[in-house]
Amino acid sequence: MESAALSRIGLAGLAVMGQNLALNIAEKGFPISVYNRTTSKVDETVARAADEGGLPLFGHHSPREFVLSLSRPRSIIILVKAGAPVDQTIATLSRFLEPGDAIIDGGNEWYENTERRISEASPQGLLYLGMGVSGGEEGARRGPSLMPGGSRQAFDNVADILSKVAAQVDDGPCVTYVGPGGAGNFVKMVHNGIEYGDMQLISEAYDVLKTVGGLSNQDLANIFDEWNRGELESFLIEITADIFKVKDEHGEGELVDKILDKTGMKGTGKWTVQQAAELSVAAPTIAASLDCRYLSGLKEEREAAAGVLEQAGISNEALRASVGAVDKKRLIDDVRQALYASKICSYAQGMNLLRAKSQEKGWNLNLGELARIWKGGCIIRARFLDRIKKAYERNGSLPNLIVDPEFAREMAQRQGAWRRVVGLAIGAGISTPGMCASLSYFDTYRRSRLPANLVQAQRDLFGAHTYERIDRPGSFHTEWTKLARQSEAGVGAHN
Ligand SMILES: *[C@@H]1O[C@H](CO)[C@@H](O)[C@H](O)[C@H]1NC(C)=O
Ligand SMILES: *[C@@H]1O[C@H](CO)[C@@H](O)[C@H](O)[C@H]1NC(C)=O
């Protein structure tokens, strides 16, 4: 296609996400050139732009023409599979790029790959951004949450475009310059880890309501719809309500009951947990959600285990019966509160992971601003992110969300319900690893004295690792075994 004037921006990689983001940009009035090695993808995108009333979108089959169709300094978004395809696409395009031009990788890339590419691009004078894009296919088309990190100049060059293209919420567009280096990718990774946690917690709420409360899919649809009008209002609660409503076209009942209970994953949740371990940050709720995905994958083993343990005398029915009848109304209200409190703890973990990485890398991440850009567009968008934003605005050095005075009050109000739900689930033999992890995190964090003294004593006994005392400074070592024998002997002597 011929275009006399030059395009403001380019996009390479026209799978559905790429196509949708390109159409979104064109619709906001920014002329865009698009490219894909598979030329049919280019033609498909051009046809879609024509269908949507002639959006200013121009297709190119040759990478050179594509690059030369852009006004300088050029900005090119690439949306291809993370890893090697990104390097290949950069290699194809960078031959035609000139100093000052920028590459913006919109994939779910490992942050260190972005940092490597930033240094590889710099000798040629090329700028580089690693930009997290959340919201799925629909978000890309209607307004995603964007998390760009890397070259500030590259961001400034397209800030007007990104601000228009991103989801819009009451306090602005869901985009901000996240920070230097791989900060944008890292923030997107933690976003996905939090998303794992949210999905796990919702699935546990479902399990308790269904298995202990005996609620039908219709009941669940109504409850989630109702929850979506209150403090839990969020994209994930909303879509969950919809899921319960869909009938199975191949048989009786609803589709959700026919879906194999095996969860897939693409790796960002695992990276989040690995990073938490690297940084010595506790992220038990996110880790529990990852573990649950692993265990869900062992479908055949679990079926066999169910048989073996039933033979051994562990019965689901007996466990369920052991907790007796429940007051449904109260259970529903308790589960709502347990879900909310568990969520706060999960977000606290994600935020603390971001802060730890920011300190290690000198990224200067603004946690309140990150909560703000997650308010719209992305998968974890939720009303309650506004409260997180405000908590960090009130106190930027808040060590943990749960000690913000407002969240602390909310936790206090909900802890009774939370403990009832977890206790009930444990009694009934329903695993709630996410809710339990959040509650344990809460109880561990809020207790000023933990049994860690005993662990220190053990370490000192077998490894002379030394310990500190609560009543005097310094580091101490004790000959535990010898003293224990002496005192045994002493005890003996008295007898
Ligand atoms: C083009 O399309 C194919 C197939 O959809 C995809 O695998 C490839 O990564 C795309 N991107 C580029 C830049 O060619
Ligand atoms: C921020 O929170 C910490 C921990 O609760 C507290 O010590 C500090 O005084 C707070 N700062 C402000 C400005 O409120």
Short mmCIF file of C-alpha atoms and ligand atoms in Angstrom, two decimals:
data_model
loop_
_atom_site.label_atom_id
_atom_site.label_comp_id
_atom_site.label_asym_id
_atom_site.label_seq_id
_atom_site.Cartn_x
_atom_site.Cartn_y
_atom_site.Cartn_z
CA MET A 1 0.00 0.00 0.00
CA GLU A 2 1.28 3.48 -0.87
CA SER A 3 1.31 6.18 1.74
CA ALA A 4 2.60 9.58 0.75
CA ALA A 5 3.01 10.89 4.27
CA LEU A 6 5.17 9.07 6.78
CA SER A 7 3.62 7.13 9.66
CA ARG A 8 4.11 8.24 13.27
CA ILE A 9 4.84 4.73 14.51
CA GLY A 10 5.35 1.17 13.31
CA LEU A 11 4.33 -2.21 14.62
CA ALA A 12 5.91 -5.55 13.71
CA GLY A 13 4.38 -8.88 14.68
CA LEU A 14 0.78 -9.23 13.65
CA ALA A 15 -0.66 -12.07 15.71
CA VAL A 16 -4.00 -11.08 17.26
CA MET A 17 -2.44 -8.92 20.01
CA GLY A 18 -0.32 -7.04 17.49
CA GLN A 19 -3.18 -6.53 15.07
CA ASN A 20 -5.43 -5.26 17.83
CA LEU A 21 -2.87 -2.87 19.25
CA ALA A 22 -2.14 -1.51 15.75
CA LEU A 23 -5.86 -0.93 15.11
CA ASN A 24 -6.17 0.76 18.51
CA ILE A 25 -3.29 3.14 17.67
CA ALA A 26 -4.71 3.91 14.22
CA GLU A 27 -8.16 4.50 15.69
CA LYS A 28 -6.69 7.13 18.04
CA GLY A 29 -5.61 9.02 14.92
CA PHE A 30 -1.92 8.09 14.75
CA PRO A 31 -0.91 6.86 11.28
CA ILE A 32 0.76 3.49 11.75
CA SER A 33 2.77 1.18 9.49
CA VAL A 34 2.61 -2.54 10.10
CA TYR A 35 4.86 -5.41 9.13
CA ASN A 36 5.01 -9.16 9.44
CA ARG A 37 7.28 -11.67 7.77
CA THR A 38 4.18 -13.71 6.92
CA THR A 39 2.67 -11.28 4.43
CA SER A 40 -0.86 -12.66 4.74
CA LYS A 41 -0.86 -11.26 8.31
CA VAL A 42 -0.13 -7.81 6.89
CA ASP A 43 -2.95 -8.05 4.38
CA GLU A 44 -5.32 -9.32 7.05
CA THR A 45 -4.54 -6.33 9.28
CA VAL A 46 -4.93 -3.87 6.43
CA ALA A 47 -8.30 -5.42 5.59
CA ARG A 48 -9.44 -5.09 9.20
CA ALA A 49 -8.42 -1.42 9.23
CA ALA A 50 -10.42 -0.86 6.04
CA ASP A 51 -13.42 -2.68 7.53
CA GLU A 52 -13.32 -0.44 10.57
CA GLY A 53 -13.98 2.63 8.47
CA GLY A 54 -10.58 3.23 6.87
CA LEU A 55 -8.25 3.65 9.82
CA PRO A 56 -4.82 5.19 8.98
CA LEU A 57 -2.95 1.89 8.90
CA PHE A 58 -0.42 1.02 6.19
CA GLY A 59 0.86 -2.48 5.48
CA HIS A 60 4.36 -3.33 4.27
CA HIS A 61 5.72 -6.62 3.02
CA SER A 62 9.36 -5.60 3.08
CA PRO A 63 11.13 -4.69 6.31
CA ARG A 64 13.07 -1.92 4.54
CA GLU A 65 9.96 -0.23 3.16
CA PHE A 66 8.33 -0.64 6.53
CA VAL A 67 11.16 1.13 8.36
CA LEU A 68 11.48 3.85 5.70
CA SER A 69 7.74 4.56 5.95
CA LEU A 70 8.19 5.95 9.47
CA SER A 71 8.86 9.56 10.43
CA ARG A 72 12.07 10.15 12.40
CA PRO A 73 13.01 9.56 15.10
CA ARG A 74 11.35 6.23 14.37
CA SER A 75 9.50 4.18 16.97
CA ILE A 76 8.69 0.54 16.29
CA ILE A 77 6.67 -1.67 18.60
CA ILE A 78 7.43 -5.35 18.22
CA LEU A 79 4.96 -7.94 19.43
CA VAL A 80 6.41 -11.37 18.80
CA LYS A 81 7.08 -14.36 21.02
CA ALA A 82 9.59 -13.55 23.80
CA GLY A 83 13.15 -14.77 23.42
CA ALA A 84 14.82 -15.59 20.09
CA PRO A 85 12.01 -14.25 17.82
CA VAL A 86 12.54 -10.81 19.40
CA ASP A 87 16.27 -10.94 18.61
CA GLN A 88 15.50 -12.03 15.04
CA THR A 89 12.99 -9.23 14.54
CA ILE A 90 15.42 -6.67 15.93
CA ALA A 91 18.13 -7.98 13.59
CA THR A 92 15.80 -7.72 10.58
CA LEU A 93 14.73 -4.16 11.36
CA SER A 94 17.82 -2.60 12.87
CA ARG A 95 19.71 -2.82 9.55
CA PHE A 96 17.51 0.03 8.34
CA LEU A 97 17.28 2.01 11.56
CA GLU A 98 19.33 5.11 12.35
CA PRO A 99 20.66 6.68 15.54
CA GLY A 100 17.86 8.06 17.69
CA ASP A 101 15.33 5.49 16.46
CA ALA A 102 13.66 3.30 19.07
CA ILE A 103 12.55 -0.28 19.41
CA ILE A 104 9.72 -1.02 21.83
CA ASP A 105 9.29 -4.67 22.74
CA GLY A 106 5.72 -5.27 23.93
CA GLY A 107 6.12 -8.97 24.74
CA ASN A 108 6.30 -10.77 28.09
CA GLU A 109 10.07 -10.70 28.05
CA TRP A 110 12.44 -11.71 30.81
CA TYR A 111 13.79 -8.39 32.09
CA GLU A 112 17.44 -9.35 31.70
CA ASN A 113 16.93 -9.95 27.98
CA THR A 114 15.72 -6.37 27.71
CA GLU A 115 18.78 -5.14 29.59
CA ARG A 116 21.03 -7.09 27.22
CA ARG A 117 19.23 -5.65 24.18
CA ILE A 118 19.51 -2.13 25.57
CA SER A 119 23.28 -2.49 25.62
CA GLU A 120 23.34 -4.19 22.22
CA ALA A 121 21.27 -1.38 20.71
CA SER A 122 23.29 1.46 22.17
CA PRO A 123 26.46 1.25 20.00
CA GLN A 124 24.22 1.86 16.96
CA GLY A 125 22.61 4.79 18.81
CA LEU A 126 19.29 2.95 19.01
CA LEU A 127 16.96 3.48 21.94
CA TYR A 128 15.11 0.61 23.55
CA LEU A 129 12.00 0.10 25.67
CA GLY A 130 10.73 -3.13 27.23
CA MET A 131 7.02 -2.52 27.64
CA GLY A 132 4.68 -4.75 29.58
CA VAL A 133 1.26 -4.88 27.91
CA SER A 134 -1.64 -6.34 29.88
CA GLY A 135 -5.25 -6.81 29.02
CA GLY A 136 -5.18 -9.67 26.56
CA GLU A 137 -6.52 -9.35 23.04
CA GLU A 138 -9.48 -7.28 24.10
CA GLY A 139 -7.32 -4.91 26.13
CA ALA A 140 -4.94 -4.40 23.22
CA ARG A 141 -7.86 -3.28 21.07
CA ARG A 142 -9.89 -1.27 23.61
CA GLY A 143 -7.17 0.04 25.93
CA PRO A 144 -4.50 -1.97 27.72
CA SER A 145 -2.42 -1.17 30.78
CA LEU A 146 1.08 -0.30 29.57
CA MET A 147 4.28 -0.68 31.60
CA PRO A 148 7.14 0.78 29.57
CA GLY A 149 10.67 0.73 30.97
CA GLY A 150 14.09 1.49 29.50
CA SER A 151 15.08 4.61 27.55
CA ARG A 152 13.32 7.70 28.89
CA GLN A 153 13.82 9.41 25.52
CA ALA A 154 12.19 6.51 23.67
CA PHE A 155 9.24 6.81 26.05
CA ASP A 156 8.97 10.59 25.60
CA ASN A 157 8.93 10.13 21.81
CA VAL A 158 5.71 8.13 22.00
CA ALA A 159 4.21 9.31 25.29
CA ASP A 160 1.33 11.06 23.46
CA ILE A 161 0.46 7.87 21.57
CA LEU A 162 0.70 5.57 24.59
CA SER A 163 -1.45 7.94 26.68
CA LYS A 164 -4.24 7.82 24.11
CA VAL A 165 -3.99 4.10 23.43
CA ALA A 166 -3.93 2.96 27.08
CA ALA A 167 -7.05 2.32 29.14
CA GLN A 168 -8.40 5.51 30.69
CA VAL A 169 -9.41 5.68 34.35
CA ASP A 170 -10.60 8.51 36.60
CA ASP A 171 -7.04 9.58 37.36
CA GLY A 172 -5.57 9.36 33.88
CA PRO A 173 -4.32 6.89 31.29
CA CYS A 174 -3.04 3.50 32.46
CA VAL A 175 0.55 4.13 31.44
CA THR A 176 3.56 5.69 33.11
CA TYR A 177 7.29 5.62 32.55
CA VAL A 178 8.08 2.76 34.91
CA GLY A 179 11.85 3.11 35.19
CA PRO A 180 15.16 2.36 33.45
CA GLY A 181 16.55 -0.98 32.24
CA GLY A 182 14.22 -3.94 32.39
CA ALA A 183 11.90 -2.28 34.93
CA GLY A 184 8.86 -2.40 32.63
CA ASN A 185 9.19 -6.14 32.02
CA PHE A 186 9.85 -6.81 35.69
CA VAL A 187 6.73 -4.91 36.74
CA LYS A 188 4.69 -6.83 34.16
CA MET A 189 6.13 -10.09 35.49
CA VAL A 190 5.06 -9.26 39.06
CA HIS A 191 1.66 -8.14 37.72
CA ASN A 192 1.30 -11.64 36.28
CA GLY A 193 2.42 -13.22 39.56
CA ILE A 194 -0.27 -11.23 41.37
CA GLU A 195 -2.72 -12.37 38.70
CA TYR A 196 -1.83 -16.01 39.50
CA GLY A 197 -2.58 -15.27 43.16
CA ASP A 198 -5.91 -13.61 42.41
CA MET A 199 -7.05 -16.46 40.18
CA GLN A 200 -6.03 -19.05 42.77
CA LEU A 201 -7.85 -17.22 45.57
CA ILE A 202 -11.00 -16.92 43.47
CA SER A 203 -10.87 -20.63 42.64
CA GLU A 204 -10.61 -21.43 46.35
CA ALA A 205 -13.61 -19.22 47.14
CA TYR A 206 -15.49 -21.14 44.45
CA ASP A 207 -14.42 -24.49 45.86
CA VAL A 208 -15.48 -23.64 49.42
CA LEU A 209 -18.84 -22.23 48.32
CA LYS A 210 -19.52 -25.15 46.04
CA THR A 211 -18.17 -28.04 48.09
CA VAL A 212 -18.93 -26.89 51.63
CA GLY A 213 -21.79 -24.51 50.89
CA GLY A 214 -23.39 -26.72 48.23
CA LEU A 215 -24.00 -23.76 45.92
CA SER A 216 -25.01 -24.27 42.30
CA ASN A 217 -23.43 -22.55 39.32
CA GLN A 218 -26.47 -20.31 39.14
CA ASP A 219 -25.98 -19.32 42.81
CA LEU A 220 -22.30 -18.71 42.15
CA ALA A 221 -23.05 -16.53 39.13
CA ASN A 222 -25.37 -14.41 41.27
CA ILE A 223 -22.89 -14.16 44.13
CA PHE A 224 -20.00 -13.13 41.90
CA ASP A 225 -22.22 -10.60 40.17
CA GLU A 226 -23.10 -9.19 43.57
CA TRP A 227 -19.47 -9.19 44.72
CA ASN A 228 -18.61 -7.29 41.58
CA ARG A 229 -20.76 -4.43 42.81
CA GLY A 230 -18.79 -4.09 46.06
CA GLU A 231 -15.23 -3.97 47.39
CA LEU A 232 -14.19 -6.96 45.25
CA GLU A 233 -15.22 -5.25 41.99
CA SER A 234 -12.68 -6.36 39.39
CA PHE A 235 -12.26 -7.84 35.97
CA LEU A 236 -11.54 -11.33 37.31
CA ILE A 237 -14.65 -11.38 39.54
CA GLU A 238 -16.74 -10.11 36.63
CA ILE A 239 -15.55 -12.75 34.16
CA THR A 240 -15.92 -15.46 36.79
CA ALA A 241 -19.62 -14.57 37.16
CA ASP A 242 -19.96 -14.90 33.38
CA ILE A 243 -18.20 -18.27 33.31
CA PHE A 244 -20.76 -19.79 35.68
CA LYS A 245 -23.56 -18.76 33.31
CA VAL A 246 -22.35 -20.56 30.21
CA LYS A 247 -24.25 -23.77 29.41
CA ASP A 248 -22.47 -26.79 27.99
CA GLU A 249 -23.39 -27.11 24.35
CA HIS A 250 -22.43 -30.78 24.35
CA GLY A 251 -24.50 -31.93 27.30
CA GLU A 252 -26.33 -31.14 30.50
CA GLY A 253 -25.43 -28.35 32.86
CA GLU A 254 -22.76 -25.70 32.65
CA LEU A 255 -19.52 -25.82 30.72
CA VAL A 256 -17.34 -25.01 33.75
CA ASP A 257 -18.07 -28.46 35.21
CA LYS A 258 -16.80 -30.18 32.07
CA ILE A 259 -13.43 -28.49 31.97
CA LEU A 260 -10.42 -30.64 32.82
CA ASP A 261 -8.89 -29.48 36.12
CA LYS A 262 -5.37 -28.95 34.83
CA THR A 263 -4.02 -25.39 34.68
CA GLY A 264 -1.58 -24.28 32.00
CA MET A 265 1.10 -21.61 32.42
CA LYS A 266 3.62 -19.68 30.41
CA GLY A 267 6.33 -18.87 32.92
CA THR A 268 5.84 -15.39 34.37
CA GLY A 269 4.43 -16.82 37.62
CA LYS A 270 7.44 -19.07 38.00
CA TRP A 271 9.79 -16.15 37.34
CA THR A 272 8.00 -14.12 40.01
CA VAL A 273 8.50 -16.84 42.61
CA GLN A 274 12.13 -17.32 41.55
CA GLN A 275 12.75 -13.60 41.88
CA ALA A 276 11.09 -13.52 45.29
CA ALA A 277 13.51 -16.24 46.43
CA GLU A 278 16.50 -14.42 44.87
CA LEU A 279 15.57 -11.24 46.70
CA SER A 280 14.68 -12.96 50.01
CA VAL A 281 11.15 -11.57 49.84
CA ALA A 282 8.32 -13.76 51.16
CA ALA A 283 5.65 -14.28 48.49
CA PRO A 284 3.81 -17.33 49.83
CA THR A 285 0.44 -16.63 48.21
CA ILE A 286 1.94 -16.31 44.75
CA ALA A 287 4.13 -19.38 45.41
CA ALA A 288 1.06 -21.35 46.57
CA SER A 289 -0.75 -20.48 43.36
CA LEU A 290 2.20 -21.70 41.32
CA ASP A 291 2.44 -24.93 43.35
CA CYS A 292 -1.27 -25.47 42.79
CA ARG A 293 -0.79 -25.26 39.05
CA TYR A 294 1.96 -27.87 39.30
CA LEU A 295 -0.23 -30.16 41.41
CA SER A 296 -3.18 -29.65 39.10
CA GLY A 297 -1.01 -30.99 36.28
CA LEU A 298 -0.71 -34.35 38.07
CA LYS A 299 -4.28 -35.28 37.21
CA GLU A 300 -3.69 -39.03 36.87
CA GLU A 301 -1.55 -39.20 39.98
CA ARG A 302 -4.20 -37.32 41.94
CA GLU A 303 -6.89 -39.69 40.77
CA ALA A 304 -4.80 -42.64 41.85
CA ALA A 305 -4.02 -40.98 45.18
CA ALA A 306 -7.72 -40.35 45.79
CA GLY A 307 -8.29 -44.08 45.40
CA VAL A 308 -5.41 -45.15 47.63
CA LEU A 309 -6.33 -42.74 50.42
CA GLU A 310 -10.00 -43.58 50.22
CA GLN A 311 -9.04 -47.22 50.68
CA ALA A 312 -6.98 -46.16 53.66
CA GLY A 313 -10.09 -44.56 55.14
CA ILE A 314 -9.99 -40.91 54.08
CA SER A 315 -13.33 -40.04 52.58
CA ASN A 316 -14.42 -36.74 51.08
CA GLU A 317 -17.96 -37.29 52.29
CA ALA A 318 -16.89 -37.99 55.86
CA LEU A 319 -14.66 -34.90 55.91
CA ARG A 320 -17.44 -32.77 54.50
CA ALA A 321 -19.92 -34.21 57.01
CA SER A 322 -17.52 -33.58 59.90
CA VAL A 323 -18.03 -29.82 59.68
CA GLY A 324 -21.81 -30.20 59.85
CA ALA A 325 -24.41 -27.97 58.28
CA VAL A 326 -23.40 -24.43 57.43
CA ASP A 327 -25.38 -21.25 57.32
CA LYS A 328 -25.14 -20.43 53.62
CA LYS A 329 -25.73 -16.73 53.94
CA ARG A 330 -23.04 -16.39 56.55
CA LEU A 331 -20.65 -18.61 54.60
CA ILE A 332 -21.03 -16.44 51.49
CA ASP A 333 -20.36 -13.30 53.46
CA ASP A 334 -17.37 -14.89 55.23
CA VAL A 335 -15.86 -16.10 51.96
CA ARG A 336 -16.16 -12.62 50.47
CA GLN A 337 -14.24 -11.19 53.40
CA ALA A 338 -11.67 -13.99 53.36
CA LEU A 339 -11.08 -13.38 49.67
CA TYR A 340 -10.59 -9.67 50.19
CA ALA A 341 -8.20 -10.07 53.13
CA SER A 342 -6.23 -12.77 51.29
CA LYS A 343 -5.94 -10.50 48.28
CA ILE A 344 -4.51 -7.65 50.34
CA CYS A 345 -1.76 -9.96 51.61
CA SER A 346 -1.02 -11.19 48.10
CA TYR A 347 -0.69 -7.64 46.76
CA ALA A 348 1.48 -6.73 49.75
CA GLN A 349 3.86 -9.52 48.70
CA GLY A 350 3.95 -8.39 45.07
CA MET A 351 4.53 -4.77 46.02
CA ASN A 352 7.33 -5.69 48.40
CA LEU A 353 8.96 -7.74 45.68
CA LEU A 354 8.85 -4.71 43.40
CA ARG A 355 10.34 -2.51 46.08
CA ALA A 356 13.16 -4.95 46.81
CA LYS A 357 14.07 -5.17 43.12
CA SER A 358 13.84 -1.41 42.75
CA GLN A 359 16.30 -0.98 45.60
CA GLU A 360 18.67 -3.59 44.20
CA LYS A 361 18.64 -2.06 40.72
CA GLY A 362 18.17 1.62 41.59
CA TRP A 363 15.00 1.77 39.47
CA ASN A 364 13.19 4.18 41.76
CA LEU A 365 9.83 2.49 41.17
CA ASN A 366 6.78 4.43 42.33
CA LEU A 367 4.53 1.77 43.86
CA GLY A 368 1.50 4.05 44.13
CA GLU A 369 1.78 4.98 40.47
CA LEU A 370 2.07 1.31 39.49
CA ALA A 371 -1.11 0.54 41.42
CA ARG A 372 -2.72 3.41 39.52
CA ILE A 373 -1.82 2.12 36.04
CA TRP A 374 -3.24 -1.28 37.01
CA LYS A 375 -6.63 0.26 37.77
CA GLY A 376 -7.74 -0.17 34.18
CA GLY A 377 -6.97 -2.23 31.09
CA CYS A 378 -5.10 -5.09 32.71
CA ILE A 379 -6.22 -8.48 33.98
CA ILE A 380 -5.87 -7.53 37.66
CA ARG A 381 -7.78 -4.27 37.27
CA ALA A 382 -9.88 -3.71 40.35
CA ARG A 383 -11.55 -1.07 42.42
CA PHE A 384 -9.29 -1.89 45.35
CA LEU A 385 -6.13 -0.82 43.47
CA ASP A 386 -7.21 2.74 44.10
CA ARG A 387 -6.91 2.05 47.81
CA ILE A 388 -3.41 0.67 47.29
CA LYS A 389 -2.46 3.77 45.33
CA LYS A 390 -3.75 5.98 48.13
CA ALA A 391 -1.95 3.95 50.79
CA TYR A 392 1.40 4.58 49.07
CA GLU A 393 0.49 8.21 48.50
CA ARG A 394 -0.15 8.56 52.22
CA ASN A 395 3.16 6.92 53.04
CA GLY A 396 5.72 6.19 50.33
CA SER A 397 7.93 4.26 52.74
CA LEU A 398 5.15 2.00 53.96
CA PRO A 399 7.02 -1.24 54.72
CA ASN A 400 3.94 -3.38 54.04
CA LEU A 401 0.43 -2.64 52.80
CA ILE A 402 -1.12 -4.31 55.82
CA VAL A 403 0.29 -1.68 58.18
CA ASP A 404 -1.33 1.18 56.30
CA PRO A 405 -3.89 2.41 58.85
CA GLU A 406 -6.85 1.87 56.49
CA PHE A 407 -5.81 -1.59 55.39
CA ALA A 408 -4.97 -2.49 58.98
CA ARG A 409 -8.52 -1.55 59.95
CA GLU A 410 -9.94 -3.60 57.08
CA MET A 411 -7.87 -6.61 58.09
CA ALA A 412 -9.09 -6.30 61.65
CA GLN A 413 -12.70 -6.20 60.46
CA ARG A 414 -12.26 -9.25 58.24
CA GLN A 415 -9.97 -11.50 60.23
CA GLY A 416 -12.80 -13.30 62.04
CA ALA A 417 -14.51 -14.29 58.80
CA TRP A 418 -11.16 -15.16 57.24
CA ARG A 419 -10.20 -17.52 60.07
CA ARG A 420 -13.66 -19.14 59.99
CA VAL A 421 -13.40 -19.86 56.27
CA VAL A 422 -9.89 -21.29 56.46
CA GLY A 423 -10.78 -23.33 59.56
CA LEU A 424 -13.91 -24.67 57.93
CA ALA A 425 -12.05 -25.57 54.74
CA ILE A 426 -9.32 -27.37 56.67
CA GLY A 427 -11.91 -29.30 58.64
CA ALA A 428 -13.78 -30.25 55.49
CA GLY A 429 -10.60 -31.34 53.73
CA ILE A 430 -10.84 -28.65 51.05
CA SER A 431 -7.41 -27.26 50.27
CA THR A 432 -7.20 -23.48 50.28
CA PRO A 433 -3.46 -22.98 49.86
CA GLY A 434 -3.73 -19.36 48.74
CA MET A 435 -6.00 -18.25 51.58
CA CYS A 436 -3.91 -20.25 54.09
CA ALA A 437 -0.68 -18.76 52.73
CA SER A 438 -2.09 -15.26 53.00
CA LEU A 439 -3.37 -15.83 56.51
CA SER A 440 -0.07 -17.37 57.64
CA TYR A 441 1.78 -14.46 56.06
CA PHE A 442 -0.43 -12.08 57.98
CA ASP A 443 -0.06 -13.90 61.29
CA THR A 444 3.69 -14.28 60.86
CA TYR A 445 4.21 -10.65 59.92
CA ARG A 446 2.05 -9.23 62.69
CA ARG A 447 3.59 -11.23 65.55
CA SER A 448 6.48 -9.49 67.21
CA ARG A 449 7.80 -12.77 68.62
CA LEU A 450 8.17 -15.87 66.44
CA PRO A 451 9.55 -19.34 67.19
CA ALA A 452 12.65 -18.38 65.19
CA ASN A 453 14.58 -18.36 68.49
CA LEU A 454 14.38 -22.14 68.54
CA VAL A 455 15.60 -22.42 64.95
CA GLN A 456 18.54 -20.16 65.83
CA ALA A 457 19.36 -22.35 68.81
CA GLN A 458 19.32 -25.45 66.59
CA ARG A 459 21.59 -23.77 64.06
CA ASP A 460 23.99 -22.79 66.79
CA LEU A 461 23.97 -26.28 68.26
CA PHE A 462 24.83 -28.20 65.12
CA GLY A 463 26.68 -25.57 63.10
CA ALA A 464 27.99 -23.01 65.60
CA HIS A 465 26.19 -20.36 63.54
CA THR A 466 25.89 -18.17 66.68
CA TYR A 467 22.83 -16.23 67.83
CA GLU A 468 21.91 -12.82 69.16
CA ARG A 469 20.14 -12.24 72.47
CA ILE A 470 17.06 -10.16 73.18
CA ASP A 471 18.58 -8.59 76.28
CA ARG A 472 22.19 -7.73 75.40
CA PRO A 473 24.22 -6.90 72.29
CA GLY A 474 26.74 -9.15 70.60
CA SER A 475 26.79 -12.56 69.03
CA PHE A 476 26.92 -15.67 71.15
CA HIS A 477 27.73 -19.35 70.87
CA THR A 478 26.78 -21.98 73.39
CA GLU A 479 28.01 -25.54 73.96
CA TRP A 480 24.43 -26.75 73.95
CA THR A 481 25.03 -30.49 73.98
CA LYS A 482 27.57 -30.37 76.76
CA LEU A 483 25.38 -28.13 78.90
CA ALA A 484 22.34 -30.27 78.22
CA ARG A 485 24.23 -33.41 79.32
CA GLN A 486 25.47 -31.62 82.43
CA SER A 487 22.00 -30.52 83.33
CA GLU A 488 20.70 -34.04 82.69
CA ALA A 489 23.44 -35.30 84.98
CA GLY A 490 22.51 -32.58 87.44
CA VAL A 491 18.88 -33.58 87.32
CA GLY A 492 19.94 -37.19 87.80
CA ALA A 493 22.13 -36.32 90.78
CA HIS A 494 19.26 -34.64 92.57
CA ASN A 495 17.04 -37.65 92.09
C1 LIG B 1 4.62 -12.82 11.72
O1 LIG B 1 3.64 -13.85 11.80
C2 LIG B 1 4.05 -15.12 12.19
C3 LIG B 1 2.88 -16.05 12.19
O2 LIG B 1 1.73 -15.44 12.69
C4 LIG B 1 4.81 -15.07 13.51
O3 LIG B 1 5.25 -16.33 13.91
C5 LIG B 1 5.95 -14.06 13.39
O4 LIG B 1 6.69 -14.03 14.60
C6 LIG B 1 5.38 -12.71 13.03
N1 LIG B 1 6.29 -11.59 13.20
C7 LIG B 1 7.20 -11.08 12.38
C8 LIG B 1 7.92 -9.89 12.87
O5 LIG B 1 7.44 -11.53 11.31
C1 LIG B 2 5.14 5.21 57.25
O1 LIG B 2 4.92 3.93 57.82
C2 LIG B 2 5.91 3.53 58.74
C3 LIG B 2 5.57 2.12 59.20
O2 LIG B 2 4.25 1.99 59.61
C4 LIG B 2 5.97 4.50 59.91
O3 LIG B 2 7.02 4.14 60.77
C5 LIG B 2 6.19 5.91 59.38
O4 LIG B 2 6.14 6.81 60.43
C6 LIG B 2 5.14 6.25 58.34
N1 LIG B 2 5.40 7.57 57.77
C7 LIG B 2 4.46 8.49 57.63
C8 LIG B 2 4.89 9.73 56.96
O5 LIG B 2 3.32 8.32 58.01
#
